[in-house]
PDB file of C-alpha atoms in Angstrom:
ATOM      1  CA  MET A   1      -8.976  23.875 -33.446  1.00  0.00           C
ATOM      2  CA  ARG A   2     -10.327  20.598 -34.807  1.00  0.00           C
ATOM      3  CA  ARG A   3      -6.813  19.524 -35.708  1.00  0.00           C
ATOM      4  CA  HIS A   4      -5.642  20.160 -32.154  1.00  0.00           C
ATOM      5  CA  LEU A   5      -8.622  18.324 -30.692  1.00  0.00           C
ATOM      6  CA  ARG A   6      -8.006  15.398 -33.026  1.00  0.00           C
ATOM      7  CA  ALA A   7      -4.341  15.314 -31.989  1.00  0.00           C
ATOM      8  CA  LEU A   8      -5.327  15.329 -28.321  1.00  0.00           C
ATOM      9  CA  ARG A   9      -7.800  12.509 -28.910  1.00  0.00           C
ATOM     10  CA  HIS A  10      -5.184  10.424 -30.734  1.00  0.00           C
ATOM     11  CA  GLY A  11      -2.690  11.099 -27.943  1.00  0.00           C
ATOM     12  CA  TRP A  12      -5.244  10.031 -25.339  1.00  0.00           C
ATOM     13  CA  GLU A  13      -5.956   6.823 -27.275  1.00  0.00           C
ATOM     14  CA  TRP A  14      -2.239   6.125 -27.729  1.00  0.00           C
ATOM     15  CA  LEU A  15      -1.611   6.510 -24.021  1.00  0.00           C
ATOM     16  CA  GLY A  16      -4.506   4.177 -23.245  1.00  0.00           C
ATOM     17  CA  ALA A  17      -5.538   6.364 -20.317  1.00  0.00           C
ATOM     18  CA  GLY A  18      -9.198   5.581 -20.943  1.00  0.00           C
ATOM     19  CA  THR A  19      -8.449   1.889 -20.548  1.00  0.00           C
ATOM     20  CA  LEU A  20      -6.618   2.553 -17.296  1.00  0.00           C
ATOM     21  CA  LEU A  21      -9.584   4.493 -15.905  1.00  0.00           C
ATOM     22  CA  ARG A  22     -12.002   1.781 -17.010  1.00  0.00           C
ATOM     23  CA  ARG A  23      -9.929  -0.949 -15.365  1.00  0.00           C
ATOM     24  CA  GLY A  24      -9.750   1.071 -12.166  1.00  0.00           C
ATOM     25  CA  ARG A  25     -13.542   1.340 -12.189  1.00  0.00           C
ATOM     26  CA  ASP A  26     -13.944  -2.396 -12.899  1.00  0.00           C
ATOM     27  CA  LEU A  27     -11.542  -3.215 -10.066  1.00  0.00           C
ATOM     28  CA  GLU A  28     -13.577  -0.956  -7.745  1.00  0.00           C
ATOM     29  CA  LEU A  29     -10.342   0.715  -6.754  1.00  0.00           C
ATOM     30  CA  MET A  30     -11.753   3.154  -4.215  1.00  0.00           C
ATOM     31  CA  HIS A  31     -13.977   0.499  -2.645  1.00  0.00           C
ATOM     32  CA  ARG A  32     -10.983  -1.808  -2.232  1.00  0.00           C
ATOM     33  CA  ALA A  33      -8.895   1.019  -0.803  1.00  0.00           C
ATOM     34  CA  MET A  34     -11.556   1.713   1.834  1.00  0.00           C
ATOM     35  CA  GLY A  35     -11.714  -1.979   2.746  1.00  0.00           C
ATOM     36  CA  PHE A  36      -7.917  -2.032   2.971  1.00  0.00           C
ATOM     37  CA  ALA A  37      -7.934   0.958   5.330  1.00  0.00           C
ATOM     38  CA  THR A  38     -10.581  -0.563   7.605  1.00  0.00           C
ATOM     39  CA  LEU A  39      -8.809  -3.903   7.935  1.00  0.00           C
ATOM     40  CA  ALA A  40      -5.434  -2.201   8.304  1.00  0.00           C
ATOM     41  CA  LEU A  41      -6.754  -0.155  11.225  1.00  0.00           C
ATOM     42  CA  VAL A  42      -8.054  -3.227  13.091  1.00  0.00           C
ATOM     43  CA  THR A  43      -5.110  -5.464  12.119  1.00  0.00           C
ATOM     44  CA  LEU A  44      -1.910  -3.487  11.700  1.00  0.00           C
ATOM     45  CA  ALA A  45      -2.589  -0.974  14.465  1.00  0.00           C
ATOM     46  CA  PRO A  46      -2.958  -3.564  17.307  1.00  0.00           C
ATOM     47  CA  LEU A  47      -0.134  -5.677  15.884  1.00  0.00           C
ATOM     48  CA  LEU A  48       2.288  -2.766  15.658  1.00  0.00           C
ATOM     49  CA  ILE A  49       1.243  -1.482  19.078  1.00  0.00           C
ATOM     50  CA  VAL A  50       2.143  -4.838  20.664  1.00  0.00           C
ATOM     51  CA  ILE A  51       5.467  -5.008  18.802  1.00  0.00           C
ATOM     52  CA  ALA A  52       6.315  -1.410  19.658  1.00  0.00           C
ATOM     53  CA  ALA A  53       5.548  -2.015  23.340  1.00  0.00           C
ATOM     54  CA  ALA A  54       7.779  -5.114  23.351  1.00  0.00           C
ATOM     55  CA  ASP A  55      10.564  -3.408  21.396  1.00  0.00           C
ATOM     56  CA  PRO A  56      13.712  -3.546  23.559  1.00  0.00           C
ATOM     57  CA  LEU A  57      15.235  -0.696  21.556  1.00  0.00           C
ATOM     58  CA  GLY A  58      12.399   1.676  22.455  1.00  0.00           C
ATOM     59  CA  ARG A  59      12.127   3.460  19.124  1.00  0.00           C
ATOM     60  CA  GLY A  60       9.222   5.652  20.170  1.00  0.00           C
ATOM     61  CA  GLY A  61       6.257   3.315  19.982  1.00  0.00           C
ATOM     62  CA  PHE A  62       3.475   2.853  17.476  1.00  0.00           C
ATOM     63  CA  ALA A  63       2.627   6.558  17.195  1.00  0.00           C
ATOM     64  CA  ALA A  64       6.208   7.331  16.167  1.00  0.00           C
ATOM     65  CA  TRP A  65       5.976   4.637  13.491  1.00  0.00           C
ATOM     66  CA  LEU A  66       2.754   6.178  12.198  1.00  0.00           C
ATOM     67  CA  ALA A  67       4.102   9.724  12.238  1.00  0.00           C
ATOM     68  CA  ASP A  68       7.160   8.606  10.286  1.00  0.00           C
ATOM     69  CA  GLY A  69       5.030   6.848   7.660  1.00  0.00           C
ATOM     70  CA  MET A  70       2.772   9.863   7.233  1.00  0.00           C
ATOM     71  CA  GLY A  71       5.717  12.251   7.022  1.00  0.00           C
ATOM     72  CA  LEU A  72       4.565  14.250  10.047  1.00  0.00           C
ATOM     73  CA  SER A  73       6.855  16.437  12.110  1.00  0.00           C
ATOM     74  CA  GLY A  74       6.763  19.092  14.800  1.00  0.00           C
ATOM     75  CA  ARG A  75       3.487  19.814  16.543  1.00  0.00           C
ATOM     76  CA  SER A  76       1.378  17.443  14.407  1.00  0.00           C
ATOM     77  CA  ALA A  77       3.673  14.511  15.263  1.00  0.00           C
ATOM     78  CA  ARG A  78       3.467  15.405  18.970  1.00  0.00           C
ATOM     79  CA  VAL A  79      -0.338  15.592  18.824  1.00  0.00           C
ATOM     80  CA  LEU A  80      -0.500  12.170  17.162  1.00  0.00           C
ATOM     81  CA  THR A  81       1.893  10.703  19.735  1.00  0.00           C
ATOM     82  CA  GLU A  82      -0.016  12.116  22.702  1.00  0.00           C
ATOM     83  CA  ILE A  83      -3.358  10.729  21.485  1.00  0.00           C
ATOM     84  CA  ILE A  84      -2.389   7.320  20.088  1.00  0.00           C
ATOM     85  CA  SER A  85       0.555   6.186  22.255  1.00  0.00           C
ATOM     86  CA  PRO A  86      -0.483   3.125  24.319  1.00  0.00           C
ATOM     87  CA  PRO A  87       0.869   2.185  27.773  1.00  0.00           C
ATOM     88  CA  ARG A  88       3.958  -0.019  28.001  1.00  0.00           C
ATOM     89  CA  GLU A  89       1.895  -2.663  29.840  1.00  0.00           C
ATOM     90  CA  VAL A  90       0.002  -3.483  26.635  1.00  0.00           C
ATOM     91  CA  VAL A  91       1.961  -6.733  26.146  1.00  0.00           C
ATOM     92  CA  GLY A  92       1.108  -8.038  29.599  1.00  0.00           C
ATOM     93  CA  THR A  93      -2.570  -7.156  29.250  1.00  0.00           C
ATOM     94  CA  THR A  94      -3.014  -8.720  25.794  1.00  0.00           C
ATOM     95  CA  SER A  95      -5.345 -11.704  26.205  1.00  0.00           C
ATOM     96  CA  VAL A  96      -5.650 -14.913  24.225  1.00  0.00           C
ATOM     97  CA  TRP A  97      -8.925 -13.643  22.788  1.00  0.00           C
ATOM     98  CA  GLY A  98      -7.171 -10.502  21.628  1.00  0.00           C
ATOM     99  CA  VAL A  99      -4.546 -12.554  19.819  1.00  0.00           C
ATOM    100  CA  LEU A 100      -7.249 -14.716  18.210  1.00  0.00           C
ATOM    101  CA  ALA A 101      -9.180 -11.617  17.108  1.00  0.00           C
ATOM    102  CA  LEU A 102      -5.992 -10.174  15.660  1.00  0.00           C
ATOM    103  CA  ALA A 103      -5.404 -13.366  13.666  1.00  0.00           C
ATOM    104  CA  ALA A 104      -9.049 -13.412  12.542  1.00  0.00           C
ATOM    105  CA  PHE A 105      -8.703  -9.920  11.059  1.00  0.00           C
ATOM    106  CA  GLY A 106      -5.118 -10.399   9.858  1.00  0.00           C
ATOM    107  CA  ILE A 107      -5.898 -13.243   7.459  1.00  0.00           C
ATOM    108  CA  PRO A 108      -8.720 -11.332   5.681  1.00  0.00           C
ATOM    109  CA  PHE A 109      -6.420  -8.313   5.466  1.00  0.00           C
ATOM    110  CA  GLY A 110      -3.836 -10.323   3.525  1.00  0.00           C
ATOM    111  CA  GLY A 111      -6.662 -11.951   1.551  1.00  0.00           C
ATOM    112  CA  THR A 112      -7.982  -8.533   0.493  1.00  0.00           C
ATOM    113  CA  VAL A 113      -4.597  -7.583  -0.930  1.00  0.00           C
ATOM    114  CA  GLN A 114      -4.217 -10.974  -2.614  1.00  0.00           C
ATOM    115  CA  ASN A 115      -7.678 -10.759  -4.196  1.00  0.00           C
ATOM    116  CA  GLY A 116      -6.917  -7.289  -5.540  1.00  0.00           C
ATOM    117  CA  PHE A 117      -3.735  -8.550  -7.205  1.00  0.00           C
ATOM    118  CA  GLU A 118      -5.586 -11.558  -8.634  1.00  0.00           C
ATOM    119  CA  ARG A 119      -8.267  -9.325 -10.128  1.00  0.00           C
ATOM    120  CA  THR A 120      -5.593  -7.048 -11.587  1.00  0.00           C
ATOM    121  CA  TRP A 121      -3.908  -9.948 -13.398  1.00  0.00           C
ATOM    122  CA  ASN A 122      -7.184 -11.731 -14.229  1.00  0.00           C
ATOM    123  CA  LEU A 123      -6.279 -14.840 -12.234  1.00  0.00           C
ATOM    124  CA  PRO A 124      -8.694 -17.197 -10.444  1.00  0.00           C
ATOM    125  CA  PRO A 125      -8.872 -16.890  -6.650  1.00  0.00           C
ATOM    126  CA  GLY A 126      -6.300 -18.954  -4.786  1.00  0.00           C
ATOM    127  CA  PRO A 127      -7.502 -22.030  -2.818  1.00  0.00           C
ATOM    128  CA  TRP A 128      -8.464 -21.514   0.813  1.00  0.00           C
ATOM    129  CA  HIS A 129      -5.656 -23.707   2.145  1.00  0.00           C
ATOM    130  CA  ARG A 130      -3.096 -21.169   0.926  1.00  0.00           C
ATOM    131  CA  ILE A 131      -3.957 -18.715   3.673  1.00  0.00           C
ATOM    132  CA  TRP A 132      -0.452 -19.347   4.972  1.00  0.00           C
ATOM    133  CA  ARG A 133       0.694 -17.047   2.183  1.00  0.00           C
ATOM    134  CA  GLN A 134      -1.469 -14.238   3.548  1.00  0.00           C
ATOM    135  CA  ALA A 135      -0.153 -14.799   7.077  1.00  0.00           C
ATOM    136  CA  THR A 136       3.444 -14.876   5.844  1.00  0.00           C
ATOM    137  CA  TRP A 137       2.920 -11.700   3.816  1.00  0.00           C
ATOM    138  CA  LEU A 138       1.537  -9.956   6.919  1.00  0.00           C
ATOM    139  CA  CYS A 139       4.597 -11.002   8.949  1.00  0.00           C
ATOM    140  CA  VAL A 140       6.981  -9.731   6.270  1.00  0.00           C
ATOM    141  CA  LEU A 141       4.999  -6.478   6.026  1.00  0.00           C
ATOM    142  CA  THR A 142       5.409  -6.005   9.776  1.00  0.00           C
ATOM    143  CA  ALA A 143       9.147  -6.669   9.507  1.00  0.00           C
ATOM    144  CA  TYR A 144       9.389  -4.182   6.626  1.00  0.00           C
ATOM    145  CA  LEU A 145       7.628  -1.462   8.633  1.00  0.00           C
ATOM    146  CA  TYR A 146       9.809  -2.224  11.658  1.00  0.00           C
ATOM    147  CA  GLN A 147      13.064  -1.835   9.737  1.00  0.00           C
ATOM    148  CA  GLU A 148      11.798   1.452   8.343  1.00  0.00           C
ATOM    149  CA  VAL A 149      11.505   2.769  11.891  1.00  0.00           C
ATOM    150  CA  LEU A 150      14.868   1.330  12.934  1.00  0.00           C
ATOM    151  CA  THR A 151      16.603   3.290  10.183  1.00  0.00           C
ATOM    152  CA  ARG A 152      14.798   6.542  11.004  1.00  0.00           C
ATOM    153  CA  ASP A 153      17.312   7.530  13.693  1.00  0.00           C
ATOM    154  CA  ALA A 154      20.264   5.432  12.520  1.00  0.00           C
ATOM    155  CA  MET A 155      20.525   6.841   8.986  1.00  0.00           C
ATOM    156  CA  TYR A 156      19.949  10.271   7.466  1.00  0.00           C
ATOM    157  CA  GLY A 157      19.739  11.988   4.107  1.00  0.00           C
ATOM    158  CA  PRO A 158      20.545  10.143   0.878  1.00  0.00           C
ATOM    159  CA  GLU A 159      21.523   6.932   2.672  1.00  0.00           C
ATOM    160  CA  ARG A 160      18.126   6.457   4.270  1.00  0.00           C
ATOM    161  CA  ILE A 161      16.256   7.562   1.146  1.00  0.00           C
ATOM    162  CA  THR A 162      18.158   5.027  -0.953  1.00  0.00           C
ATOM    163  CA  LEU A 163      17.608   2.236   1.567  1.00  0.00           C
ATOM    164  CA  SER A 164      13.880   3.018   1.853  1.00  0.00           C
ATOM    165  CA  LEU A 165      13.451   3.063  -1.920  1.00  0.00           C
ATOM    166  CA  VAL A 166      15.295  -0.212  -2.439  1.00  0.00           C
ATOM    167  CA  THR A 167      13.586  -2.088   0.393  1.00  0.00           C
ATOM    168  CA  GLY A 168      10.182  -0.700  -0.603  1.00  0.00           C
ATOM    169  CA  VAL A 169      10.482  -1.788  -4.232  1.00  0.00           C
ATOM    170  CA  LEU A 170      11.791  -5.210  -3.169  1.00  0.00           C
ATOM    171  CA  PHE A 171       8.928  -5.731  -0.719  1.00  0.00           C
ATOM    172  CA  PHE A 172       6.156  -4.780  -3.137  1.00  0.00           C
ATOM    173  CA  TRP A 173       7.854  -6.736  -5.929  1.00  0.00           C
ATOM    174  CA  TRP A 174       8.139  -9.854  -3.782  1.00  0.00           C
ATOM    175  CA  GLY A 175       4.677  -9.332  -2.243  1.00  0.00           C
ATOM    176  CA  GLN A 176       2.895  -9.498  -5.598  1.00  0.00           C
ATOM    177  CA  ARG A 177       4.866 -12.552  -6.674  1.00  0.00           C
ATOM    178  CA  PHE A 178       4.289 -14.342  -3.362  1.00  0.00           C
ATOM    179  CA  LEU A 179       0.557 -13.641  -3.020  1.00  0.00           C
ATOM    180  CA  LEU A 180      -0.038 -14.629  -6.641  1.00  0.00           C
ATOM    181  CA  GLY A 181       1.663 -17.977  -6.040  1.00  0.00           C
ATOM    182  CA  GLY A 182       4.340 -17.385  -8.649  1.00  0.00           C
ATOM    183  CA  GLN A 183       1.810 -17.361 -11.515  1.00  0.00           C
ATOM    184  CA  ILE A 184       3.182 -14.071 -12.902  1.00  0.00           C
ATOM    185  CA  GLY A 185       6.835 -13.610 -13.848  1.00  0.00           C
ATOM    186  CA  TRP A 186       9.187 -11.435 -11.842  1.00  0.00           C
ATOM    187  CA  TRP A 187       9.869  -8.955 -14.639  1.00  0.00           C
ATOM    188  CA  HIS A 188       6.156  -8.490 -15.292  1.00  0.00           C
ATOM    189  CA  LEU A 189       5.648  -7.431 -11.672  1.00  0.00           C
ATOM    190  CA  LEU A 190       8.539  -4.964 -11.460  1.00  0.00           C
ATOM    191  CA  PRO A 191       6.717  -1.969 -13.082  1.00  0.00           C
ATOM    192  CA  GLY A 192       3.893  -2.312 -10.561  1.00  0.00           C
ATOM    193  CA  ALA A 193       6.335  -2.393  -7.629  1.00  0.00           C
ATOM    194  CA  ILE A 194       8.091   0.741  -8.877  1.00  0.00           C
ATOM    195  CA  ALA A 195       4.756   2.499  -9.489  1.00  0.00           C
ATOM    196  CA  THR A 196       3.597   1.582  -5.974  1.00  0.00           C
ATOM    197  CA  MET A 197       6.724   3.029  -4.390  1.00  0.00           C
ATOM    198  CA  ALA A 198       6.437   6.181  -6.497  1.00  0.00           C
ATOM    199  CA  GLY A 199       2.816   6.550  -5.403  1.00  0.00           C
ATOM    200  CA  LEU A 200       3.752   6.178  -1.725  1.00  0.00           C
ATOM    201  CA  ILE A 201       6.363   8.909  -2.126  1.00  0.00           C
ATOM    202  CA  GLY A 202       3.701  11.175  -3.606  1.00  0.00           C
ATOM    203  CA  LEU A 203       1.289  10.259  -0.802  1.00  0.00           C
ATOM    204  CA  ARG A 204       3.947  11.111   1.773  1.00  0.00           C
ATOM    205  CA  GLY A 205       4.393  14.548   0.215  1.00  0.00           C
ATOM    206  CA  PHE A 206       0.620  15.071   0.122  1.00  0.00           C
ATOM    207  CA  SER A 207       0.386  14.007   3.761  1.00  0.00           C
ATOM    208  CA  TYR A 208       3.129  16.426   4.760  1.00  0.00           C
ATOM    209  CA  PHE A 209       1.398  19.432   3.197  1.00  0.00           C
ATOM    210  CA  VAL A 210      -2.261  18.485   3.833  1.00  0.00           C
ATOM    211  CA  PHE A 211      -2.553  16.102   6.786  1.00  0.00           C
ATOM    212  CA  THR A 212       0.017  17.900   8.957  1.00  0.00           C
ATOM    213  CA  PRO A 213      -2.196  20.984   9.552  1.00  0.00           C
ATOM    214  CA  LEU A 214      -5.392  18.910   9.480  1.00  0.00           C
ATOM    215  CA  ILE A 215      -4.275  16.747  12.398  1.00  0.00           C
ATOM    216  CA  ILE A 216      -3.813  19.818  14.590  1.00  0.00           C
ATOM    217  CA  ASP A 217      -7.141  21.338  13.529  1.00  0.00           C
ATOM    218  CA  ASN A 218      -9.065  18.068  13.981  1.00  0.00           C
ATOM    219  CA  ALA A 219      -7.452  17.404  17.352  1.00  0.00           C
ATOM    220  CA  ILE A 220      -8.683  20.799  18.556  1.00  0.00           C
ATOM    221  CA  SER A 221     -12.152  20.477  17.021  1.00  0.00           C
ATOM    222  CA  TYR A 222     -12.954  16.773  17.447  1.00  0.00           C
ATOM    223  CA  GLY A 223     -10.307  15.325  19.777  1.00  0.00           C
ATOM    224  CA  THR A 224      -9.210  11.708  19.354  1.00  0.00           C
ATOM    225  CA  VAL A 225     -11.919  10.941  16.798  1.00  0.00           C
ATOM    226  CA  GLY A 226     -10.634  13.682  14.505  1.00  0.00           C
ATOM    227  CA  VAL A 227      -7.068  12.323  14.584  1.00  0.00           C
ATOM    228  CA  VAL A 228      -8.258   8.761  13.911  1.00  0.00           C
ATOM    229  CA  LEU A 229     -10.263  10.097  10.964  1.00  0.00           C
ATOM    230  CA  ILE A 230      -7.088  11.580   9.449  1.00  0.00           C
ATOM    231  CA  VAL A 231      -5.194   8.327  10.001  1.00  0.00           C
ATOM    232  CA  GLU A 232      -8.006   6.379   8.328  1.00  0.00           C
ATOM    233  CA  SER A 233      -7.973   8.776   5.371  1.00  0.00           C
ATOM    234  CA  TRP A 234      -4.230   8.248   5.010  1.00  0.00           C
ATOM    235  CA  LEU A 235      -4.697   4.463   5.091  1.00  0.00           C
ATOM    236  CA  ILE A 236      -7.286   4.771   2.309  1.00  0.00           C
ATOM    237  CA  GLY A 237      -4.625   6.545   0.281  1.00  0.00           C
ATOM    238  CA  VAL A 238      -2.139   3.758   1.025  1.00  0.00           C
ATOM    239  CA  GLY A 239      -4.629   1.120  -0.148  1.00  0.00           C
ATOM    240  CA  PHE A 240      -5.394   3.121  -3.288  1.00  0.00           C
ATOM    241  CA  VAL A 241      -1.670   3.336  -4.087  1.00  0.00           C
ATOM    242  CA  ILE A 242      -1.003  -0.379  -3.485  1.00  0.00           C
ATOM    243  CA  PHE A 243      -3.839  -1.585  -5.704  1.00  0.00           C
ATOM    244  CA  GLY A 244      -3.432   1.273  -8.170  1.00  0.00           C
ATOM    245  CA  GLY A 245       0.317   0.668  -8.499  1.00  0.00           C
ATOM    246  CA  SER A 246      -0.236  -2.974  -9.426  1.00  0.00           C
ATOM    247  CA  LEU A 247      -2.988  -1.974 -11.870  1.00  0.00           C
ATOM    248  CA  PHE A 248      -0.752   0.693 -13.423  1.00  0.00           C
ATOM    249  CA  GLY A 249       2.049  -1.847 -13.892  1.00  0.00           C
ATOM    250  CA  ARG A 250      -0.319  -4.237 -15.707  1.00  0.00           C
ATOM    251  CA  TRP A 251      -1.687  -1.439 -17.861  1.00  0.00           C
ATOM    252  CA  LEU A 252       1.826  -0.261 -18.734  1.00  0.00           C
ATOM    253  CA  LEU A 253       2.799  -3.727 -19.945  1.00  0.00           C
ATOM    254  CA  ASP A 254      -0.391  -4.178 -21.962  1.00  0.00           C
ATOM    255  CA  HIS A 255      -0.160  -0.829 -23.782  1.00  0.00           C
ATOM    256  CA  HIS A 256       3.543  -0.097 -23.998  1.00  0.00           C
ATOM    257  CA  GLY A 257       5.280  -3.436 -23.570  1.00  0.00           C
ATOM    258  CA  HIS A 258       3.472  -5.804 -25.935  1.00  0.00           C
ATOM    259  CA  ARG A 259       6.488  -7.973 -26.610  1.00  0.00           C
ATOM    260  CA  PHE A 260       6.734  -8.813 -22.891  1.00  0.00           C
ATOM    261  CA  THR A 261       3.081  -9.820 -22.404  1.00  0.00           C
ATOM    262  CA  GLU A 262       2.673 -12.794 -24.731  1.00  0.00           C
ATOM    263  CA  ASP A 263       2.500 -15.277 -21.841  1.00  0.00           C
ATOM    264  CA  LEU A 264       0.254 -13.187 -19.571  1.00  0.00           C
ATOM    265  CA  PRO A 265      -3.448 -13.854 -18.891  1.00  0.00           C
ATOM    266  CA  ALA A 266      -5.815 -11.725 -20.952  1.00  0.00           C
ATOM    267  CA  PRO A 267      -6.556  -8.325 -19.383  1.00  0.00           C
ATOM    268  CA  PRO A 268      -9.858  -8.053 -17.468  1.00  0.00           C
ATOM    269  CA  GLY A 269     -12.797  -7.340 -19.747  1.00  0.00           C
ATOM    270  CA  ARG A 270     -11.496  -9.321 -22.717  1.00  0.00           C
TER     271      ARG A 270
END
């Protein structure tokens, strides 16, 4: 028994899983994920609602985008659409103050993601005048989400899966590089991009089996508030995956790719 326990302990140390857990705690991973979800709800939701209302192709509106991202179908997707779908006149009724409020929340949203990546790679915070990077990242994120919806009805099966995987990895790969100002090499960021996409696939499967029945139950029990609560929980999972994927990529390089990390900043805590 002692021999088996000793082998398990050596395996645990070789994997470096304890270090990964400690870095996640130091990064305040769950706290950052909750902040990501809050800002995403007040930034991405209004932005995507306006774009969906102005979409000349009429791909189903913001609720259809959300249902597709969460992997919902059938009755749960219909419930989400009935509760969240805005009127088509939303573009005409959007005021200047609404646009300014959207910009005021959009910049901190990109800044939250940037700060999480900087903490992961132990880099100093970027100067304030580089907020254009955060705004640009938000625009590209919107374009990425929009093309995901465009391909929902145009492509099926392996073709759409392949396209979604490729575009997702490319976006998260480029996003880290761009927000970090090019301070980390491309090949160092690739494991984190792949881990992020793998985590989103797992989250989509979890959402399909768990959130699909919960949306129906919460809509019956709590109405609109219950559905928004499920959406917020899903966004927390998205934030956890984005920050956790980057952290996992850094950890993987530090523990299992030593020859590729000679020019990297020291890991946090050293």
